[in-house]
GROMACS .gro file of C-alpha atoms in nm:
model
  466
    1MET     CA    1  -0.020  -0.007   0.040
    2ILE     CA    2   0.097   0.374  -0.047
    3ILE     CA    3   0.032   0.561   0.293
    4HIS     CA    4   0.054   0.917   0.356
    5PHE     CA    5   0.133   1.067   0.690
    6VAL     CA    6  -0.010   1.414   0.701
    7THR     CA    7   0.123   1.555   1.047
    8SER     CA    8   0.226   1.868   1.212
    9GLU     CA    9   0.580   1.723   1.342
   10THR     CA   10   0.782   1.401   1.285
   11LEU     CA   11   1.133   1.352   1.403
   12PRO     CA   12   1.406   1.335   1.331
   13PHE     CA   13   1.341   1.699   1.188
   14SER     CA   14   1.084   1.847   1.431
   15LYS     CA   15   0.924   1.758   1.748
   16THR     CA   16   0.750   1.909   2.075
   17GLY     CA   17   0.572   1.575   2.182
   18GLY     CA   18   0.498   1.221   2.120
   19LEU     CA   19   0.333   1.316   1.776
   20ALA     CA   20   0.672   1.344   1.636
   21ASP     CA   21   0.784   1.011   1.762
   22VAL     CA   22   0.480   0.827   1.642
   23CYS     CA   23   0.503   0.940   1.298
   24CYS     CA   24   0.855   0.854   1.259
   25GLY     CA   25   0.874   0.556   1.465
   26LEU     CA   26   0.558   0.400   1.278
   27GLY     CA   27   0.632   0.500   0.957
   28LYS     CA   28   0.996   0.324   0.996
   29ALA     CA   29   0.823   0.019   1.114
   30LEU     CA   30   0.571  -0.006   0.815
   31ALA     CA   31   0.838   0.076   0.598
   32HIS     CA   32   1.008  -0.274   0.741
   33LEU     CA   33   0.675  -0.444   0.633
   34GLY     CA   34   0.705  -0.352   0.288
   35GLN     CA   35   0.482  -0.040   0.292
   36GLU     CA   36   0.582   0.276   0.074
   37ILE     CA   37   0.568   0.564   0.350
   38ILE     CA   38   0.539   0.910   0.265
   39ILE     CA   39   0.534   1.166   0.523
   40ILE     CA   40   0.410   1.496   0.494
   41SER     CA   41   0.491   1.773   0.724
   42PRO     CA   42   0.620   2.186   0.729
   43MET     CA   43   0.947   2.300   0.682
   44TYR     CA   44   1.036   2.482   1.019
   45LYS     CA   45   1.365   2.715   1.056
   46GLY     CA   46   1.647   2.511   1.096
   47ILE     CA   47   1.513   2.175   0.930
   48TYR     CA   48   1.651   2.251   0.570
   49SER     CA   49   1.944   2.080   0.435
   50PRO     CA   50   2.120   2.077   0.076
   51SER     CA   51   2.098   1.755   0.071
   52PHE     CA   52   1.704   1.819   0.001
   53GLU     CA   53   1.553   1.761  -0.319
   54HIS     CA   54   1.340   2.043  -0.462
   55VAL     CA   55   1.043   1.888  -0.596
   56ALA     CA   56   0.823   2.164  -0.728
   57THR     CA   57   0.687   2.514  -0.654
   58LEU     CA   58   0.298   2.466  -0.604
   59PRO     CA   59   0.043   2.767  -0.597
   60VAL     CA   60  -0.216   2.731  -0.316
   61THR     CA   61  -0.522   2.958  -0.285
   62MET     CA   62  -0.659   3.034   0.028
   63SER     CA   63  -0.942   3.272  -0.022
   64TRP     CA   64  -0.827   3.607  -0.130
   65ARG     CA   65  -0.463   3.470  -0.065
   66HIS     CA   66  -0.266   3.373  -0.302
   67ARG     CA   67   0.079   3.198  -0.209
   68ASN     CA   68   0.340   2.912  -0.341
   69ALA     CA   69   0.432   2.644  -0.177
   70ASP     CA   70   0.795   2.499  -0.252
   71ILE     CA   71   0.785   2.116  -0.180
   72TYR     CA   72   1.123   1.947  -0.098
   73LYS     CA   73   1.224   1.540  -0.060
   74THR     CA   74   1.442   1.340   0.119
   75VAL     CA   75   1.457   0.988   0.247
   76TYR     CA   76   1.497   0.881   0.622
   77ASN     CA   77   1.460   0.496   0.749
   78GLY     CA   78   1.303   0.414   0.442
   79ALA     CA   79   1.032   0.642   0.450
   80THR     CA   80   1.013   0.937   0.208
   81TYR     CA   81   0.979   1.263   0.354
   82LEU     CA   82   0.833   1.559   0.159
   83PHE     CA   83   0.843   1.898   0.356
   84VAL     CA   84   0.610   2.209   0.273
   85SER     CA   85   0.824   2.537   0.312
   86GLU     CA   86   0.654   2.925   0.312
   87LEU     CA   87   0.882   3.122   0.516
   88TYR     CA   88   0.625   3.358   0.613
   89TYR     CA   89   0.423   3.081   0.769
   90PHE     CA   90   0.679   2.853   0.865
   91ASN     CA   91   1.010   3.008   0.905
   92ARG     CA   92   0.961   3.088   1.319
   93ASP     CA   93   1.139   3.039   1.617
   94THR     CA   94   0.868   2.733   1.748
   95LEU     CA   95   0.659   2.494   1.551
   96TYR     CA   96   0.328   2.641   1.763
   97GLY     CA   97   0.174   2.921   1.961
   98TYR     CA   98   0.087   3.185   1.707
   99ASP     CA   99  -0.231   3.371   1.683
  100ASP     CA  100  -0.251   3.251   1.319
  101ASP     CA  101  -0.181   2.873   1.372
  102LEU     CA  102  -0.491   2.805   1.220
  103GLU     CA  103  -0.413   2.999   0.889
  104ARG     CA  104  -0.087   2.852   0.893
  105PHE     CA  105  -0.194   2.481   0.938
  106ALA     CA  106  -0.475   2.528   0.667
  107PHE     CA  107  -0.184   2.661   0.428
  108PHE     CA  108  -0.040   2.333   0.493
  109GLN     CA  109  -0.328   2.130   0.469
  110LEU     CA  110  -0.422   2.315   0.133
  111ALA     CA  111  -0.096   2.255   0.003
  112TYR     CA  112  -0.111   1.893   0.042
  113ILE     CA  113  -0.444   1.900  -0.160
  114GLU     CA  114  -0.194   2.010  -0.417
  115ILE     CA  115   0.059   1.786  -0.376
  116VAL     CA  116  -0.184   1.501  -0.467
  117ARG     CA  117  -0.356   1.697  -0.783
  118ARG     CA  118  -0.027   1.831  -0.927
  119LEU     CA  119   0.233   1.585  -0.856
  120ASN     CA  120  -0.055   1.278  -0.887
  121MET     CA  121   0.080   1.151  -0.548
  122ARG     CA  122  -0.251   0.893  -0.504
  123ALA     CA  123  -0.246   0.734  -0.195
  124ASP     CA  124  -0.457   0.382  -0.085
  125ILE     CA  125  -0.452   0.524   0.283
  126VAL     CA  126  -0.403   0.902   0.439
  127HIS     CA  127  -0.353   0.897   0.839
  128VAL     CA  128  -0.371   1.244   0.951
  129HIS     CA  129  -0.280   1.335   1.275
  130ASP     CA  130  -0.472   1.616   1.539
  131TRP     CA  131  -0.607   1.875   1.473
  132GLU     CA  132  -0.338   2.077   1.223
  133SER     CA  133  -0.407   1.799   0.982
  134SER     CA  134  -0.815   1.669   1.031
  135MET     CA  135  -0.945   1.911   0.804
  136VAL     CA  136  -0.751   1.648   0.535
  137PRO     CA  137  -1.026   1.402   0.486
  138LEU     CA  138  -1.310   1.668   0.399
  139LEU     CA  139  -1.084   1.869   0.179
  140LEU     CA  140  -1.018   1.515  -0.031
  141LYS     CA  141  -1.368   1.399  -0.065
  142LYS     CA  142  -1.449   1.797  -0.199
  143ASN     CA  143  -1.171   1.813  -0.442
  144GLY     CA  144  -1.282   1.482  -0.593
  145PHE     CA  145  -0.997   1.213  -0.410
  146SER     CA  146  -1.142   0.865  -0.324
  147CYS     CA  147  -0.856   0.765  -0.094
  148LYS     CA  148  -0.921   0.608   0.270
  149THR     CA  149  -0.848   0.823   0.537
  150ILE     CA  150  -0.755   0.782   0.919
  151LEU     CA  151  -0.767   1.028   1.236
  152THR     CA  152  -0.559   0.979   1.490
  153ILE     CA  153  -0.626   1.175   1.816
  154HIS     CA  154  -0.292   1.222   1.973
  155ASN     CA  155  -0.410   1.524   2.221
  156PRO     CA  156  -0.773   1.612   2.239
  157ALA     CA  157  -0.741   1.899   2.424
  158PHE     CA  158  -0.652   2.081   2.134
  159GLN     CA  159  -0.899   2.143   1.874
  160GLY     CA  160  -0.845   2.369   1.647
  161ASN     CA  161  -1.158   2.601   1.709
  162SER     CA  162  -1.249   2.925   1.527
  163ASP     CA  163  -1.512   3.129   1.421
  164PRO     CA  164  -1.723   2.973   1.144
  165SER     CA  165  -1.615   3.233   0.871
  166SER     CA  166  -1.293   3.040   0.873
  167LEU     CA  167  -1.441   2.784   0.696
  168LEU     CA  168  -1.449   3.025   0.402
  169ASN     CA  169  -1.148   3.274   0.486
  170TYR     CA  170  -0.895   2.963   0.533
  171PHE     CA  171  -1.049   2.642   0.348
  172ASN     CA  172  -1.238   2.763   0.078
  173LEU     CA  173  -1.553   2.554   0.188
  174ASP     CA  174  -1.863   2.704   0.205
  175LEU     CA  175  -2.095   2.753   0.532
  176SER     CA  176  -2.300   2.440   0.443
  177ASN     CA  177  -2.046   2.235   0.590
  178TYR     CA  178  -2.110   2.385   0.907
  179TYR     CA  179  -2.497   2.418   0.899
  180ASP     CA  180  -2.502   2.030   0.841
  181GLY     CA  181  -2.305   1.977   1.128
  182THR     CA  182  -2.010   1.838   0.982
  183CYS     CA  183  -1.803   2.117   1.115
  184ARG     CA  184  -2.005   2.257   1.368
  185PHE     CA  185  -1.873   2.202   1.765
  186HIS     CA  186  -2.102   2.436   2.006
  187ASP     CA  187  -2.128   2.734   1.826
  188TYR     CA  188  -1.803   2.734   1.673
  189PHE     CA  189  -1.622   2.514   1.350
  190SER     CA  190  -1.382   2.301   1.527
  191CYS     CA  191  -1.118   2.126   1.279
  192LEU     CA  192  -1.077   1.848   1.507
  193LYS     CA  193  -1.495   1.753   1.516
  194THR     CA  194  -1.438   1.799   1.133
  195GLY     CA  195  -1.202   1.529   1.142
  196ILE     CA  196  -1.396   1.310   1.361
  197MET     CA  197  -1.667   1.323   1.126
  198THR     CA  198  -1.551   1.266   0.802
  199ALA     CA  199  -1.215   1.016   0.830
  200ASP     CA  200  -1.310   0.659   0.761
  201LYS     CA  201  -1.156   0.546   1.114
  202VAL     CA  202  -1.083   0.722   1.424
  203THR     CA  203  -0.806   0.632   1.624
  204THR     CA  204  -0.649   0.708   1.952
  205VAL     CA  205  -0.350   0.623   2.108
  206SER     CA  206  -0.440   0.353   2.385
  207SER     CA  207  -0.687   0.139   2.480
  208ASN     CA  208  -0.794   0.271   2.779
  209HIS     CA  209  -0.767   0.622   2.655
  210ALA     CA  210  -1.050   0.524   2.405
  211LYS     CA  211  -1.270   0.438   2.678
  212GLU     CA  212  -1.200   0.756   2.874
  213LEU     CA  213  -1.308   0.938   2.548
  214LEU     CA  214  -1.610   0.763   2.526
  215ALA     CA  215  -1.729   0.782   2.857
  216ASP     CA  216  -1.624   1.129   2.835
  217LEU     CA  217  -1.450   1.106   3.167
  218VAL     CA  218  -1.162   1.361   3.114
  219SER     CA  219  -1.326   1.700   3.020
  220TYR     CA  220  -1.206   1.819   2.663
  221ASN     CA  221  -1.478   2.047   2.612
  222GLU     CA  222  -1.734   1.773   2.564
  223ILE     CA  223  -1.546   1.611   2.251
  224GLY     CA  224  -1.631   1.264   2.374
  225TYR     CA  225  -1.982   1.318   2.273
  226ILE     CA  226  -1.869   1.353   1.961
  227ILE     CA  227  -1.660   1.057   1.933
  228ASN     CA  228  -1.953   0.835   2.014
  229LEU     CA  229  -2.132   0.915   1.718
  230ARG     CA  230  -1.828   0.714   1.550
  231LYS     CA  231  -1.776   0.468   1.812
  232ASP     CA  232  -1.838   0.199   1.553
  233ASP     CA  233  -1.498   0.303   1.368
  234PHE     CA  234  -1.319   0.432   1.706
  235ILE     CA  235  -1.012   0.199   1.823
  236GLY     CA  236  -0.749   0.300   2.050
  237ILE     CA  237  -0.416   0.155   1.955
  238VAL     CA  238  -0.070   0.176   2.193
  239ASN     CA  239   0.189   0.347   2.114
  240GLY     CA  240   0.493   0.234   2.057
  241VAL     CA  241   0.912   0.301   2.130
  242ASP     CA  242   1.197   0.326   1.850
  243VAL     CA  243   1.427   0.085   1.975
  244ASP     CA  244   1.692   0.237   1.757
  245GLU     CA  245   1.675   0.529   1.912
  246TYR     CA  246   1.592   0.434   2.292
  247SER     CA  247   1.798   0.120   2.366
  248PRO     CA  248   2.062   0.069   2.664
  249ALA     CA  249   2.207  -0.241   2.446
  250ILE     CA  250   2.337   0.048   2.167
  251ASP     CA  251   2.251   0.366   2.294
  252GLY     CA  252   2.545   0.634   2.231
  253TYR     CA  253   2.477   0.862   2.476
  254ILE     CA  254   2.500   0.656   2.795
  255SER     CA  255   2.864   0.565   2.926
  256LYS     CA  256   2.781   0.181   2.943
  257ASN     CA  257   2.608  -0.023   2.749
  258TYR     CA  258   2.411  -0.265   2.872
  259ASN     CA  259   2.048  -0.513   2.822
  260PHE     CA  260   1.882  -0.753   3.103
  261LYS     CA  261   2.144  -0.958   3.191
  262ASN     CA  262   2.381  -0.665   3.299
  263MET     CA  263   2.185  -0.420   3.423
  264ARG     CA  264   2.281  -0.343   3.739
  265THR     CA  265   2.646  -0.290   3.691
  266GLY     CA  266   2.518  -0.077   3.339
  267LYS     CA  267   2.309   0.101   3.546
  268ARG     CA  268   2.544   0.174   3.823
  269ILE     CA  269   2.828   0.314   3.588
  270CYS     CA  270   2.523   0.515   3.426
  271LYS     CA  271   2.393   0.655   3.767
  272GLU     CA  272   2.797   0.737   3.835
  273LYS     CA  273   2.819   0.948   3.479
  274LEU     CA  274   2.473   1.126   3.603
  275GLU     CA  275   2.626   1.249   3.924
  276GLU     CA  276   2.950   1.337   3.770
  277ARG     CA  277   2.781   1.537   3.523
  278PHE     CA  278   2.618   1.762   3.803
  279ASN     CA  279   2.898   1.714   4.069
  280LEU     CA  280   2.683   1.528   4.318
  281PRO     CA  281   2.818   1.259   4.532
  282PRO     CA  282   2.648   0.913   4.567
  283ILE     CA  283   2.337   0.890   4.828
  284LYS     CA  284   2.208   0.642   5.029
  285GLY     CA  285   1.836   0.595   4.829
  286PRO     CA  286   1.744   0.558   4.528
  287SER     CA  287   1.761   0.806   4.200
  288LEU     CA  288   1.397   0.902   4.039
  289GLY     CA  289   1.370   1.071   3.699
  290ILE     CA  290   1.131   1.287   3.530
  291VAL     CA  291   1.173   1.406   3.123
  292SER     CA  292   0.857   1.589   3.059
  293ARG     CA  293   0.696   1.903   2.970
  294LEU     CA  294   0.603   2.047   3.309
  295THR     CA  295   0.236   2.113   3.255
  296GLU     CA  296  -0.085   2.070   3.481
  297GLN     CA  297  -0.132   1.801   3.273
  298LYS     CA  298   0.148   1.562   3.383
  299GLY     CA  299   0.038   1.555   3.774
  300LEU     CA  300   0.357   1.795   3.876
  301ASP     CA  301   0.114   1.925   4.164
  302LEU     CA  302   0.138   1.556   4.358
  303LEU     CA  303   0.496   1.584   4.397
  304GLN     CA  304   0.520   1.826   4.690
  305ASN     CA  305   0.353   1.524   4.862
  306VAL     CA  306   0.707   1.296   4.821
  307ILE     CA  307   0.931   1.547   4.855
  308PRO     CA  308   0.913   1.506   5.248
  309SER     CA  309   0.995   1.117   5.128
  310ILE     CA  310   1.231   1.199   4.914
  311ILE     CA  311   1.436   1.421   5.164
  312LYS     CA  312   1.409   1.182   5.465
  313ASN     CA  313   1.494   0.881   5.248
  314ASP     CA  314   1.823   1.035   5.101
  315MET     CA  315   1.667   0.991   4.744
  316ARG     CA  316   1.776   1.199   4.453
  317LEU     CA  317   1.534   1.355   4.166
  318TYR     CA  318   1.627   1.474   3.831
  319VAL     CA  319   1.395   1.674   3.679
  320LEU     CA  320   1.428   1.786   3.286
  321GLY     CA  321   1.184   1.967   3.091
  322SER     CA  322   1.055   2.332   3.096
  323GLY     CA  323   0.684   2.449   3.039
  324ASP     CA  324   0.457   2.653   3.283
  325TYR     CA  325   0.634   2.929   3.450
  326HIS     CA  326   0.440   2.813   3.788
  327TYR     CA  327   0.583   2.453   3.755
  328GLN     CA  328   0.899   2.562   3.636
  329ASN     CA  329   0.943   2.754   3.959
  330MET     CA  330   0.807   2.515   4.191
  331ILE     CA  331   1.098   2.314   4.119
  332ARG     CA  332   1.367   2.542   4.073
  333ASN     CA  333   1.286   2.664   4.429
  334TRP     CA  334   1.291   2.309   4.548
  335SER     CA  335   1.648   2.262   4.349
  336LYS     CA  336   1.777   2.532   4.573
  337PHE     CA  337   1.637   2.425   4.849
  338TYR     CA  338   1.762   2.075   4.837
  339PRO     CA  339   2.048   2.068   4.628
  340ASN     CA  340   2.176   1.744   4.686
  341ASN     CA  341   1.824   1.577   4.633
  342ILE     CA  342   1.651   1.781   4.364
  343ILE     CA  343   1.836   1.842   4.055
  344TYR     CA  344   1.682   2.049   3.790
  345TYR     CA  345   1.753   2.125   3.418
  346GLU     CA  346   1.558   2.355   3.268
  347GLY     CA  347   1.481   2.281   2.919
  348TYR     CA  348   1.567   2.010   2.677
  349SER     CA  349   1.874   1.795   2.607
  350THR     CA  350   1.854   1.466   2.409
  351GLU     CA  351   2.191   1.369   2.541
  352LEU     CA  352   2.087   1.434   2.915
  353SER     CA  353   1.723   1.254   2.873
  354HIS     CA  354   1.875   0.938   2.746
  355LEU     CA  355   2.130   0.950   3.046
  356ILE     CA  356   1.857   1.010   3.264
  357TYR     CA  357   1.650   0.720   3.171
  358ALA     CA  358   1.981   0.503   3.214
  359GLY     CA  359   2.119   0.658   3.538
  360THR     CA  360   1.811   0.629   3.726
  361ASP     CA  361   1.598   0.333   3.930
  362PHE     CA  362   1.237   0.494   3.901
  363PHE     CA  363   1.087   0.705   3.644
  364LEU     CA  364   0.822   0.910   3.774
  365LEU     CA  365   0.489   1.040   3.537
  366PRO     CA  366   0.203   1.093   3.783
  367SER     CA  367  -0.005   1.272   3.517
  368LYS     CA  368  -0.392   1.391   3.555
  369PHE     CA  369  -0.462   1.286   3.230
  370GLU     CA  370  -0.215   1.089   2.938
  371PRO     CA  371  -0.369   1.007   2.622
  372CYS     CA  372  -0.046   0.697   2.598
  373GLY     CA  373   0.256   0.847   2.729
  374ILE     CA  374   0.600   0.738   2.555
  375GLY     CA  375   0.812   0.804   2.900
  376GLN     CA  376   0.725   0.518   3.072
  377LEU     CA  377   0.780   0.308   2.732
  378ILE     CA  378   1.153   0.446   2.718
  379ALA     CA  379   1.172   0.409   3.112
  380LYS     CA  380   1.076   0.039   3.094
  381ALA     CA  381   1.324  -0.029   2.796
  382TYR     CA  382   1.591   0.137   3.028
  383GLY     CA  383   1.511  -0.064   3.316
  384SER     CA  384   1.444   0.286   3.520
  385VAL     CA  385   1.098   0.142   3.683
  386PRO     CA  386   0.798   0.365   3.635
  387ILE     CA  387   0.567   0.528   3.841
  388VAL     CA  388   0.253   0.643   3.696
  389SER     CA  389  -0.129   0.716   3.740
  390SER     CA  390  -0.363   0.524   3.596
  391ALA     CA  391  -0.460   0.791   3.362
  392GLY     CA  392  -0.479   0.665   2.966
  393GLY     CA  393  -0.213   0.498   2.844
  394LEU     CA  394  -0.019   0.446   3.136
  395TYR     CA  395  -0.272   0.211   3.255
  396ASP     CA  396  -0.264  -0.005   2.933
  397THR     CA  397   0.132  -0.004   2.963
  398VAL     CA  398   0.251  -0.059   3.309
  399ILE     CA  399   0.144  -0.404   3.525
  400PRO     CA  400   0.141  -0.267   3.861
  401PHE     CA  401   0.297  -0.409   4.133
  402ASP     CA  402   0.036  -0.573   4.387
  403GLY     CA  403   0.244  -0.724   4.637
  404ASN     CA  404   0.185  -1.066   4.505
  405ASN     CA  405   0.282  -1.069   4.150
  406LEU     CA  406   0.681  -0.970   4.122
  407ASP     CA  407   0.730  -1.197   3.850
  408LYS     CA  408   0.523  -1.027   3.646
  409ALA     CA  409   0.518  -0.674   3.746
  410GLU     CA  410   0.674  -0.411   3.585
  411GLY     CA  411   0.636  -0.072   3.783
  412PHE     CA  412   0.332   0.125   4.048
  413ARG     CA  413   0.009   0.274   3.962
  414PHE     CA  414  -0.187   0.458   4.174
  415GLU     CA  415  -0.521   0.649   4.116
  416TYR     CA  416  -0.483   1.039   4.064
  417SER     CA  417  -0.797   1.133   4.285
  418HIS     CA  418  -0.586   0.909   4.574
  419PRO     CA  419  -0.256   1.111   4.625
  420GLU     CA  420  -0.253   0.929   4.928
  421GLN     CA  421  -0.154   0.630   4.744
  422PHE     CA  422   0.163   0.787   4.575
  423VAL     CA  423   0.310   0.880   4.893
  424GLU     CA  424   0.255   0.521   4.999
  425ILE     CA  425   0.462   0.405   4.697
  426PHE     CA  426   0.775   0.585   4.764
  427ASP     CA  427   0.782   0.428   5.112
  428LEU     CA  428   0.734   0.094   4.937
  429VAL     CA  429   0.992   0.208   4.654
  430ASN     CA  430   1.279   0.262   4.909
  431LYS     CA  431   1.209  -0.051   5.092
  432MET     CA  432   1.245  -0.256   4.742
  433TYR     CA  433   1.546  -0.033   4.648
  434MET     CA  434   1.716  -0.137   4.980
  435ASP     CA  435   1.653  -0.493   4.957
  436LYS     CA  436   1.719  -0.483   4.552
  437SER     CA  437   1.385  -0.669   4.496
  438TYR     CA  438   1.308  -0.387   4.262
  439GLU     CA  439   1.517  -0.503   4.024
  440VAL     CA  440   1.322  -0.798   3.960
  441LEU     CA  441   1.092  -0.512   3.788
  442ALA     CA  442   1.348  -0.356   3.622
  443LYS     CA  443   1.403  -0.676   3.426
  444ASN     CA  444   1.049  -0.739   3.365
  445SER     CA  445   1.008  -0.382   3.218
  446MET     CA  446   1.337  -0.466   3.015
  447LYS     CA  447   1.184  -0.757   2.866
  448SER     CA  448   0.830  -0.635   2.766
  449ASP     CA  449   0.844  -0.555   2.364
  450SER     CA  450   0.741  -0.196   2.358
  451SER     CA  451   0.858  -0.154   2.022
  452TRP     CA  452   0.692  -0.013   1.689
  453ASN     CA  453   0.776  -0.360   1.556
  454ALA     CA  454   0.495  -0.512   1.795
  455ILE     CA  455   0.253  -0.195   1.743
  456ALA     CA  456   0.278  -0.137   1.317
  457PRO     CA  457   0.094  -0.455   1.226
  458LYS     CA  458  -0.238  -0.354   1.436
  459TYR     CA  459  -0.201  -0.037   1.240
  460LEU     CA  460  -0.174  -0.253   0.897
  461LYS     CA  461  -0.495  -0.486   0.966
  462LEU     CA  462  -0.660  -0.142   1.047
  463TYR     CA  463  -0.550   0.013   0.681
  464GLN     CA  464  -0.609  -0.325   0.515
  465SER     CA  465  -0.987  -0.328   0.673
  466ILE     CA  466  -1.090  -0.053   0.501
   0.00000   0.00000   0.00000
């Protein structure tokens, strides 16, 4: 099959979150299964390389606007990448967060339609991702293309909502699409709702999160009620990880490669390297890691409940990330009060993220909501035992220790609405670290297959079904 991914971000060229990992990792795995994968994404600032081939310059009409899209091509990991370049819209310092984001991604999607039309690049399946490309199924239909489409919802909190006039102003569509309910959500126009209503199949990134959305258990502006209209065409497929990028056996960023057989030695050396990186002395208790955007979603408010346990038991928490000022400031202050126990690196570093996964004993993801989560999957691969809430995909991807299943358990899980459970886990974690029994959980985690190679056949089956 010829499969197009239309996405606002993709590794290794652009990334703000898990969407980029999915498009790259799933695309590569599907290519290895013999599918022809073409990934279409904007050319943001800093992406261009002289090795890219300039394919075409295509005119794009957006209501009264007339602009050109330069199309560039490269091949990576068996997949073809096409980039849509337009300096005004995409040559900016960040990927998102601008007042004209709707206009920017309308241009991107209309440029994709021109790629299909003018370059005759038809697909068997067009797989779109989140609101930034969720108008594509409707645009394909309106332009006479009959290919099958799939929408994956990675983060339903972002919906691309706007005034109904945006249909004509940005997408060249008349208001009949609003009045017949296709694009109408409450009293405005919604890109995400449009995709849900017009794609042949709709997926999200874990089975448990699919149940949450259908039950509208997590409030996303009541989008769950819309998804229920398509419940017979809606499924959850959990994300995977790219084992070429995240494997302690071959990771070039860490100081000692290891697998589950020599995990103890490997992680000890990596832990020493992490301590050396921050000029820290050894500690008696376990090391904990957080690699995350610092937002309310990630459950960071619960950390204040376990700081006393961290200090009392001489644990050490490494935090890598940035986000809301409130949480950055909170963690920064803790690091000043407890410089030996709370270590904060503000921003992002690929090298340091790998060092944290390899050099810590436990990984924290106490999310308030989490469609899938990728941090716990990476942590499992590195034997950093995950401590997670039961939100979304965290429920699907971590088998929790219940006191009697040490031979199967992979980590710890608690209910976000019961923060006392989170505190209780920290006492258990310290005890299991001291008697080394936590290493069984770590090895169980490393043995489980969270790779895209295990997930890609599920998508291929879905594609074949339509």
